[in-house]
Coordinates of C-alpha atoms and ligand atoms in Angstrom, one line a residue:
M1 CA -8.3 -63.0 -71.9
T2 CA -8.5 -59.5 -70.1
T3 CA -8.3 -59.4 -66.4
L4 CA -8.9 -57.1 -63.8
R5 CA -8.2 -56.3 -60.3
W6 CA -10.4 -53.4 -58.2
G7 CA -10.2 -51.6 -55.1
G8 CA -12.9 -49.1 -53.7
V9 CA -13.7 -46.7 -50.6
T10 CA -16.8 -44.7 -50.1
D11 CA -16.5 -42.1 -46.8
V12 CA -19.2 -39.6 -45.6
G13 CA -16.2 -36.9 -45.4
R14 CA -15.9 -34.6 -42.6
A15 CA -18.8 -32.2 -43.0
R16 CA -22.0 -34.2 -43.9
S17 CA -23.5 -36.2 -41.2
A18 CA -24.8 -39.1 -43.9
N19 CA -23.2 -40.6 -47.0
Q20 CA -25.1 -40.5 -50.0
D21 CA -22.7 -42.1 -52.3
A22 CA -22.9 -45.8 -53.2
F23 CA -20.5 -47.6 -55.7
F24 CA -20.9 -51.3 -57.1
A25 CA -17.8 -53.6 -57.7
G26 CA -18.3 -56.8 -59.3
E27 CA -15.9 -59.0 -61.5
T28 CA -16.2 -56.7 -64.7
L29 CA -19.0 -54.3 -64.0
F30 CA -18.4 -51.3 -61.6
A31 CA -20.5 -47.9 -61.0
V32 CA -20.3 -44.8 -58.4
A33 CA -23.4 -43.0 -57.4
D34 CA -23.7 -39.9 -55.7
G35 CA -27.1 -39.2 -54.5
M36 CA -29.3 -36.3 -53.8
G37 CA -32.6 -35.2 -51.8
G38 CA -33.7 -34.3 -48.4
H39 CA -34.8 -36.7 -45.6
A40 CA -32.6 -39.2 -46.7
A41 CA -34.0 -39.4 -50.3
G42 CA -30.1 -38.9 -51.6
E43 CA -29.2 -42.1 -50.1
V44 CA -32.1 -44.0 -51.4
A45 CA -31.8 -43.0 -54.9
S46 CA -28.1 -43.8 -54.7
S47 CA -28.8 -47.2 -53.6
V48 CA -31.8 -48.1 -55.7
A49 CA -29.7 -47.2 -58.8
I50 CA -26.8 -49.2 -57.7
G51 CA -28.9 -51.9 -56.5
V52 CA -29.6 -52.7 -60.5
F53 CA -26.3 -53.5 -61.1
E54 CA -26.0 -56.3 -58.6
G55 CA -26.4 -59.4 -60.7
A56 CA -26.4 -57.8 -63.9
G57 CA -24.4 -59.1 -67.0
I58 CA -23.0 -56.8 -69.6
T59 CA -22.0 -58.3 -72.9
R60 CA -22.2 -55.6 -75.1
A61 CA -22.0 -51.6 -75.0
E62 CA -25.6 -51.2 -75.2
D63 CA -26.2 -53.4 -72.4
L64 CA -24.7 -50.8 -70.1
V65 CA -26.4 -47.7 -71.8
A66 CA -29.8 -50.2 -70.9
L67 CA -28.5 -50.8 -67.7
V68 CA -28.2 -47.3 -66.8
Q69 CA -31.8 -46.3 -68.4
M70 CA -33.1 -49.1 -66.3
A71 CA -31.4 -47.8 -63.0
N72 CA -33.0 -44.2 -64.0
R73 CA -36.7 -46.0 -63.8
A74 CA -35.9 -47.7 -60.6
V75 CA -35.3 -44.6 -59.0
I76 CA -38.3 -42.3 -60.2
E77 CA -40.5 -46.0 -59.6
R78 CA -39.0 -45.8 -56.2
A79 CA -39.8 -42.1 -55.4
R80 CA -43.8 -42.5 -56.8
H81 CA -44.3 -44.6 -54.2
D82 CA -43.2 -42.5 -51.6
V83 CA -44.0 -38.5 -51.0
E84 CA -40.8 -38.2 -48.7
L85 CA -38.7 -39.3 -51.6
A86 CA -40.1 -36.8 -54.4
G87 CA -37.3 -35.0 -56.1
M88 CA -34.6 -37.4 -55.1
G89 CA -32.3 -38.1 -58.1
T90 CA -28.6 -39.5 -58.1
T91 CA -25.6 -39.3 -60.7
L92 CA -24.4 -42.5 -62.3
C93 CA -20.6 -43.2 -63.7
T94 CA -20.1 -47.1 -64.8
V95 CA -17.3 -49.0 -66.7
A96 CA -17.7 -52.6 -67.8
L97 CA -15.6 -54.9 -69.3
V98 CA -17.1 -56.4 -72.7
H99 CA -15.6 -59.1 -75.1
D100 CA -16.5 -59.1 -78.5
E101 CA -14.8 -61.1 -81.3
F102 CA -12.5 -58.1 -82.2
A103 CA -11.1 -56.8 -78.9
D104 CA -12.1 -56.5 -75.2
R105 CA -13.1 -53.1 -74.4
M106 CA -13.8 -51.0 -71.4
V107 CA -17.2 -49.2 -71.8
I108 CA -18.2 -46.4 -69.8
A109 CA -21.4 -44.7 -69.5
N110 CA -22.3 -41.4 -67.5
V111 CA -25.0 -39.4 -66.4
G112 CA -24.2 -36.3 -63.7
D113 CA -20.8 -35.1 -62.4
S114 CA -19.3 -38.3 -60.8
R115 CA -16.3 -38.9 -63.2
V116 CA -14.5 -41.8 -64.6
Y117 CA -10.7 -41.2 -65.6
L118 CA -8.3 -42.9 -67.6
F119 CA -4.8 -43.5 -66.0
H120 CA -2.5 -44.4 -69.0
D121 CA 1.7 -44.1 -69.4
G122 CA 1.6 -42.0 -66.2
A123 CA -1.1 -39.9 -67.6
L124 CA -4.5 -38.6 -66.4
T125 CA -7.5 -38.3 -68.9
Q126 CA -11.0 -37.5 -67.9
I127 CA -13.1 -39.7 -70.0
T128 CA -16.6 -38.3 -68.7
T129 CA -18.1 -34.8 -69.2
D130 CA -19.8 -33.5 -66.2
H131 CA -23.5 -32.9 -66.9
S132 CA -23.7 -29.6 -64.4
L133 CA -24.1 -25.9 -65.1
V134 CA -20.4 -24.9 -64.7
E135 CA -19.6 -27.4 -67.1
D136 CA -21.6 -25.8 -69.6
L137 CA -20.5 -22.4 -68.8
V138 CA -16.9 -23.7 -69.4
R139 CA -17.9 -25.3 -72.9
E140 CA -19.3 -21.8 -73.7
G141 CA -16.3 -20.3 -72.4
R142 CA -17.8 -18.3 -70.2
L143 CA -15.9 -20.0 -66.8
S144 CA -12.2 -21.3 -66.8
P145 CA -11.8 -24.5 -65.4
A146 CA -10.2 -23.0 -62.1
E147 CA -13.7 -20.8 -61.8
A148 CA -15.6 -23.7 -62.3
R149 CA -13.9 -25.6 -59.5
L150 CA -14.7 -23.0 -56.8
H151 CA -18.1 -21.8 -58.4
P152 CA -20.7 -21.4 -55.8
K153 CA -23.3 -23.3 -58.2
R154 CA -21.0 -26.2 -58.8
N155 CA -23.6 -28.5 -57.4
I156 CA -26.5 -27.7 -60.1
L157 CA -26.6 -30.6 -62.3
T158 CA -28.3 -30.6 -65.7
R159 CA -28.8 -34.2 -66.0
V160 CA -29.3 -37.1 -63.4
L161 CA -31.0 -40.2 -62.7
G162 CA -34.7 -39.8 -61.3
N163 CA -35.7 -36.8 -63.2
E164 CA -37.4 -37.8 -66.2
E165 CA -38.3 -41.3 -67.8
V166 CA -36.4 -40.6 -71.0
L167 CA -33.0 -40.2 -70.2
D168 CA -29.7 -39.4 -72.5
V169 CA -27.0 -41.3 -71.3
D170 CA -23.3 -40.6 -72.5
S171 CA -21.1 -43.4 -73.3
W172 CA -17.4 -44.5 -74.6
D173 CA -15.5 -47.3 -75.4
V174 CA -11.9 -48.1 -74.6
L175 CA -9.7 -50.7 -75.5
C176 CA -8.1 -52.6 -73.0
R177 CA -4.1 -52.2 -72.2
R178 CA -2.4 -53.7 -69.8
G179 CA -1.3 -51.4 -67.2
D180 CA -4.1 -48.9 -67.2
R181 CA -6.2 -47.5 -64.5
F182 CA -9.8 -46.7 -64.9
L183 CA -10.5 -44.3 -61.7
L184 CA -14.4 -44.0 -61.2
C185 CA -15.0 -41.0 -58.2
S186 CA -17.7 -38.7 -57.0
D187 CA -17.2 -35.1 -56.8
G188 CA -16.3 -35.1 -53.0
L189 CA -12.8 -36.3 -54.5
F190 CA -12.0 -34.0 -57.6
N191 CA -13.3 -30.8 -55.8
E192 CA -10.6 -31.4 -52.9
V193 CA -7.8 -33.1 -54.7
D194 CA -6.9 -31.8 -58.1
D195 CA -5.8 -33.7 -61.5
D196 CA -1.9 -33.9 -60.8
R197 CA -2.2 -34.8 -57.3
I198 CA -4.6 -38.0 -58.1
A199 CA -2.0 -38.8 -61.0
S200 CA 0.9 -38.8 -58.4
V201 CA -1.1 -41.0 -55.8
L202 CA -1.7 -43.7 -59.3
R203 CA 1.8 -43.6 -60.3
R204 CA 3.2 -44.1 -56.7
L205 CA 0.7 -46.7 -55.3
D206 CA 0.5 -50.1 -57.2
L207 CA -2.4 -51.8 -55.3
P208 CA -5.8 -50.2 -56.4
E209 CA -7.0 -50.6 -52.8
E210 CA -4.1 -48.9 -51.6
A211 CA -4.4 -45.6 -54.1
A212 CA -7.9 -45.7 -53.3
R213 CA -7.4 -45.0 -49.5
E214 CA -4.8 -42.8 -50.0
L215 CA -7.1 -40.5 -52.9
L216 CA -9.6 -40.7 -49.8
R217 CA -7.4 -39.6 -47.0
L218 CA -6.1 -36.5 -49.5
A219 CA -9.8 -35.8 -49.9
N220 CA -10.5 -35.5 -46.7
E221 CA -7.1 -33.7 -45.5
N222 CA -8.1 -30.8 -47.9
G223 CA -11.7 -30.6 -46.2
G224 CA -13.7 -33.4 -46.9
R225 CA -16.6 -31.1 -47.3
D226 CA -18.8 -33.8 -49.3
N227 CA -19.1 -37.6 -49.2
I228 CA -16.3 -39.2 -51.0
T229 CA -16.1 -42.3 -53.4
V230 CA -13.2 -43.8 -54.9
V231 CA -13.0 -46.7 -57.2
I232 CA -9.8 -47.9 -59.0
V233 CA -9.9 -50.7 -61.8
D234 CA -6.7 -52.0 -63.1
V235 CA -6.2 -54.0 -66.6
M236 CA -4.0 -56.7 -65.1
D237 CA -3.6 -58.5 -68.6
D238 CA -5.0 -57.6 -72.2
G239 CA -4.7 -60.7 -73.7
G240 CA -2.4 -59.4 -76.2
A241 CA -4.6 -56.5 -77.4
G242 CA -2.2 -54.0 -76.4
E243 CA 0.5 -55.2 -78.4
A244 CA -1.7 -55.9 -81.5
A245 CA -3.2 -52.7 -81.0
S246 CA 0.3 -50.8 -80.5
A247 CA 1.5 -52.5 -84.0
S248 CA -1.0 -50.0 -85.3
L249 CA -0.7 -46.9 -83.1
A250 CA 2.3 -45.4 -81.7
D251 CA 2.3 -44.8 -78.3
S252 CA 1.4 -40.9 -77.9
P253 CA -1.2 -38.9 -75.8
T254 CA -3.3 -38.6 -79.0
N255 CA -3.7 -42.1 -78.9
L256 CA -5.6 -42.2 -76.1
D257 CA -8.1 -39.6 -78.1
A258 CA -7.8 -42.5 -80.9
R259 CA -8.9 -45.5 -78.5
M260 CA -11.5 -43.4 -77.1
D261 CA -13.0 -41.5 -79.9
P262 CA -12.1 -40.6 -83.5
H263 CA -12.3 -36.7 -83.0
D264 CA -9.5 -34.6 -82.7
D265 CA -10.8 -32.7 -79.9
G266 CA -10.5 -35.3 -77.3
P267 CA -12.9 -37.6 -76.0
S268 CA -16.4 -36.7 -76.7
P269 CA -19.4 -39.3 -75.9
N270 CA -22.0 -41.3 -77.8
S271 CA -25.2 -39.9 -76.6
H272 CA -27.9 -42.4 -76.0
G273 CA -31.5 -41.3 -76.2
S274 CA -34.7 -43.4 -76.1
S275 CA -33.6 -44.9 -79.3
A276 CA -30.0 -46.3 -77.7
R277 CA -27.8 -45.1 -80.3
H278 CA -24.0 -45.7 -80.0
G279 CA -22.0 -44.6 -82.7
A280 CA -21.7 -47.6 -85.0
E281 CA -19.2 -45.8 -87.2
E282 CA -17.1 -44.7 -84.4
R283 CA -17.0 -48.1 -83.1
A284 CA -16.1 -49.6 -86.6
H285 CA -13.0 -47.1 -86.1
R286 CA -11.9 -48.4 -83.0
R287 CA -12.3 -51.8 -83.9
S288 CA -10.3 -51.3 -87.0
T289 CA -7.5 -49.6 -85.2
S290 CA -7.5 -52.8 -82.5
H291 CA -6.9 -55.2 -85.5
G292 CA -3.6 -56.9 -85.2
P293 CA -2.1 -58.4 -88.2
G294 CA -3.6 -61.8 -89.4
T295 CA -7.0 -61.4 -87.3
S296 CA -10.2 -62.1 -89.3
R297 CA -12.8 -59.8 -89.9
R298 CA -16.4 -60.0 -90.3
P299 CA -17.4 -59.5 -94.0
S300 CA -19.5 -56.4 -94.3
W301 CA -21.3 -54.5 -97.0
R302 CA -18.6 -52.5 -97.9
A303 CA -16.4 -55.4 -98.4
G304 CA -19.2 -56.9 -100.9
L305 CA -19.3 -53.4 -102.6
F306 CA -15.7 -53.4 -103.1
V307 CA -15.4 -57.3 -104.3
A308 CA -18.2 -56.1 -106.8
V309 CA -16.1 -53.1 -107.8
L310 CA -13.2 -55.2 -108.7
V311 CA -15.0 -57.7 -110.3
A312 CA -16.2 -54.8 -113.0
L313 CA -12.8 -53.3 -113.6
L314 CA -11.0 -56.7 -113.8
G315 CA -14.2 -57.3 -116.1
A316 CA -13.2 -53.6 -118.0
A317 CA -9.9 -54.5 -118.1
F318 CA -10.6 -57.9 -119.6
F319 CA -12.5 -56.5 -122.5
S320 CA -9.7 -53.8 -123.1
I321 CA -7.4 -56.1 -123.7
T322 CA -9.0 -58.1 -125.9
W323 CA -10.2 -55.9 -127.8
F324 CA -6.6 -54.3 -127.9
A325 CA -5.0 -57.5 -128.7
E326 CA -7.7 -58.9 -131.4
N327 CA -8.2 -55.6 -133.2
S328 CA -4.8 -54.7 -134.4
Y329 CA -2.6 -56.1 -137.3
Y330 CA 1.2 -56.4 -137.7
V331 CA 3.2 -57.2 -140.7
G332 CA 5.9 -60.1 -139.6
I333 CA 7.5 -63.6 -140.7
D334 CA 6.1 -66.7 -140.6
D335 CA 8.6 -69.6 -141.8
G336 CA 10.5 -67.1 -143.9
E337 CA 7.7 -65.4 -145.5
V338 CA 6.6 -61.9 -145.1
T339 CA 3.1 -62.5 -143.5
I340 CA 0.1 -60.4 -142.3
F341 CA -0.8 -61.2 -138.4
K342 CA -4.0 -60.6 -136.6
G343 CA -2.9 -59.3 -133.0
R344 CA 0.3 -57.7 -131.5
P345 CA 3.8 -58.9 -131.8
G346 CA 4.8 -61.8 -129.2
G347 CA 1.2 -61.7 -127.9
V348 CA -0.8 -59.6 -125.2
L349 CA -0.9 -61.8 -121.9
W350 CA -2.8 -64.6 -123.0
I351 CA -3.7 -63.8 -126.3
D352 CA -1.3 -64.9 -129.1
P353 CA -1.3 -63.6 -132.5
E354 CA -2.6 -65.0 -135.4
V355 CA -1.8 -65.5 -139.0
E356 CA -4.3 -63.2 -141.0
E357 CA -2.7 -64.0 -144.2
G358 CA 0.5 -64.6 -146.5
T359 CA 1.9 -62.6 -148.7
G360 CA 4.0 -64.6 -150.8
I361 CA 7.3 -62.6 -150.3
D362 CA 10.5 -64.1 -149.4
I363 CA 12.1 -62.0 -146.3
E364 CA 15.6 -62.3 -148.4
D365 CA 13.8 -60.8 -151.0
V366 CA 13.0 -57.9 -148.8
P367 CA 15.4 -54.9 -149.3
V368 CA 17.8 -54.9 -146.2
A369 CA 16.8 -51.8 -145.1
R370 CA 13.0 -52.9 -144.2
R371 CA 13.9 -56.0 -143.2
D372 CA 14.5 -55.4 -139.7
A373 CA 11.0 -53.5 -139.1
I374 CA 9.3 -56.7 -140.4
R375 CA 11.3 -59.0 -138.1
T376 CA 10.2 -57.2 -135.2
G377 CA 6.9 -57.0 -136.8
K378 CA 5.5 -53.8 -138.3
Q379 CA 2.3 -52.7 -136.4
H380 CA -0.6 -51.1 -138.2
A381 CA -4.2 -50.1 -137.0
S382 CA -6.0 -51.8 -139.6
L383 CA -5.7 -55.0 -142.2
Q384 CA -6.0 -52.8 -145.0
A385 CA -2.9 -50.3 -143.6
A386 CA -0.9 -53.8 -143.2
R387 CA -1.9 -54.7 -146.7
D388 CA -1.0 -51.6 -148.0
Y389 CA 2.6 -51.6 -146.4
V390 CA 2.9 -55.0 -148.3
T391 CA 2.2 -53.8 -151.2
N392 CA 4.7 -50.8 -150.8
I393 CA 7.2 -53.6 -149.9
E394 CA 6.4 -55.6 -153.1
D395 CA 6.9 -52.4 -155.3
L396 CA 10.0 -51.7 -153.4
I397 CA 11.2 -55.3 -154.6
E398 CA 10.0 -54.8 -157.9
S399 CA 12.0 -51.6 -158.3
Q400 CA 15.3 -53.3 -157.3
R401 CA 15.1 -56.1 -159.6
P402 CA 17.2 -55.9 -162.5
S403 CA 15.1 -55.1 -165.6
P404 CA 15.7 -56.9 -169.3
T405 CA 17.9 -54.9 -171.9
T406 CA 19.1 -54.4 -175.4
A407 CA 22.5 -55.1 -174.5
T408 CA 22.6 -58.6 -175.9
T409 CA 23.2 -59.0 -179.3
T410 CA 23.0 -61.9 -182.1
T411 CA 26.2 -62.6 -183.8
T412 CA 26.6 -64.4 -187.3
P413 CA 29.7 -66.1 -187.9
T414 CA 31.8 -64.6 -190.8
S415 CA 33.9 -66.5 -193.5
P416 CA 37.9 -65.6 -193.2
L417 CA 37.5 -65.5 -197.0
S418 CA 35.2 -62.5 -196.8
T419 CA 36.7 -60.6 -194.1
N420 CA 38.3 -57.9 -196.4
P421 CA 36.1 -58.3 -199.4
T422 CA 36.5 -54.8 -200.4
T423 CA 40.4 -55.2 -200.1
D424 CA 40.6 -58.7 -201.8
P425 CA 40.7 -58.1 -205.9
P426 CA 37.6 -60.0 -207.4
L427 CA 38.3 -63.4 -208.8
T428 CA 38.4 -62.4 -212.6
G429 CA 38.2 -65.2 -215.6
P430 CA 41.0 -65.1 -218.6
P431 CA 40.1 -62.6 -221.0
V432 CA 38.3 -63.8 -224.0
T433 CA 39.9 -63.5 -227.7
Ligands
LIG501 CA1 -21.3 -35.3 -54.3

């Protein structure tokens, strides 16, 4: 749970007769207004705007923008009923702590040239952008920041509360980090005290009240030509959000930008017209960087699309594997017999090979040179190719089988008497007389 402490001061300064500044500080909501207009109208404008903040509850970033727009209508409405107040207006910068399921954040909104700064890790960064003529000239490159500080028309504002019913409000949100200090102030401070001096005071003085008083003293010491208002809000505890966020973001100055806005060119606001847009994409980005490991996220349409694509890919993979495993053949051995199998040797994932047909060939009859190939499983693209291979094996076996020859002769036993008939003289009878 994020806890805050704060200190604030406002002062007429050394040159003005009245203080047209006003500020509001609640538990989690802070605002500074710098009024303008003759006949005390400036005081009325700032106090009317600040009055809207009393008792207001902010739970979402959009609430703060809506509150600023409500303050604008209140100032316009007040001037409508009093001709003395015609043309009055006021600046308004505001900071509010909001909680959501992801993180605690400080939401900042601004109209005019009062400012909100963030002091983080010893460095001061201006979060808000002034709505002033000189700021426009600086942005266009026609004026340097140093020239702008001394420009005679630096008081001319391009956007204030009390002017038009439809008001654009710039807003930012920043993740809460323990030790961060938010400085809200009117131009009576920063026109007299430069950023380095402000940062030095924020570094040196720990108590917000004390630091605010010191800044006020310096502004008066340097001239005090305008009303001066300073509010300092310290983040005392961030509920662990800082540690969680630093797990995904290393500490560096650019991370301030990442915390405030994803754009590389430093903090730039979400602009709020009558439709009160709030840069959902940008906040989504911040939320994603604010997650610690293991935190739960709300399912989104992106998650749904991801699941759908995953299911489709798995389905396609399943189909491919099945087709691959079931539409191929190999010649292997089944119980000593050369056999044609459907599938892949050893199977593919969950698909085991099946016996397609036997061949009647004993593996021991297969020429030795071919046996190893068959033992590993000789693969073929089709059943016919496997059959052709088997036929070839049969031919080989046949060709190596010894064929019957005429070498075997039949013998007839011979009488020893007739072994040499030619040499033996023929038996002759006695001669006849
Ligand atoms: Ca002023």
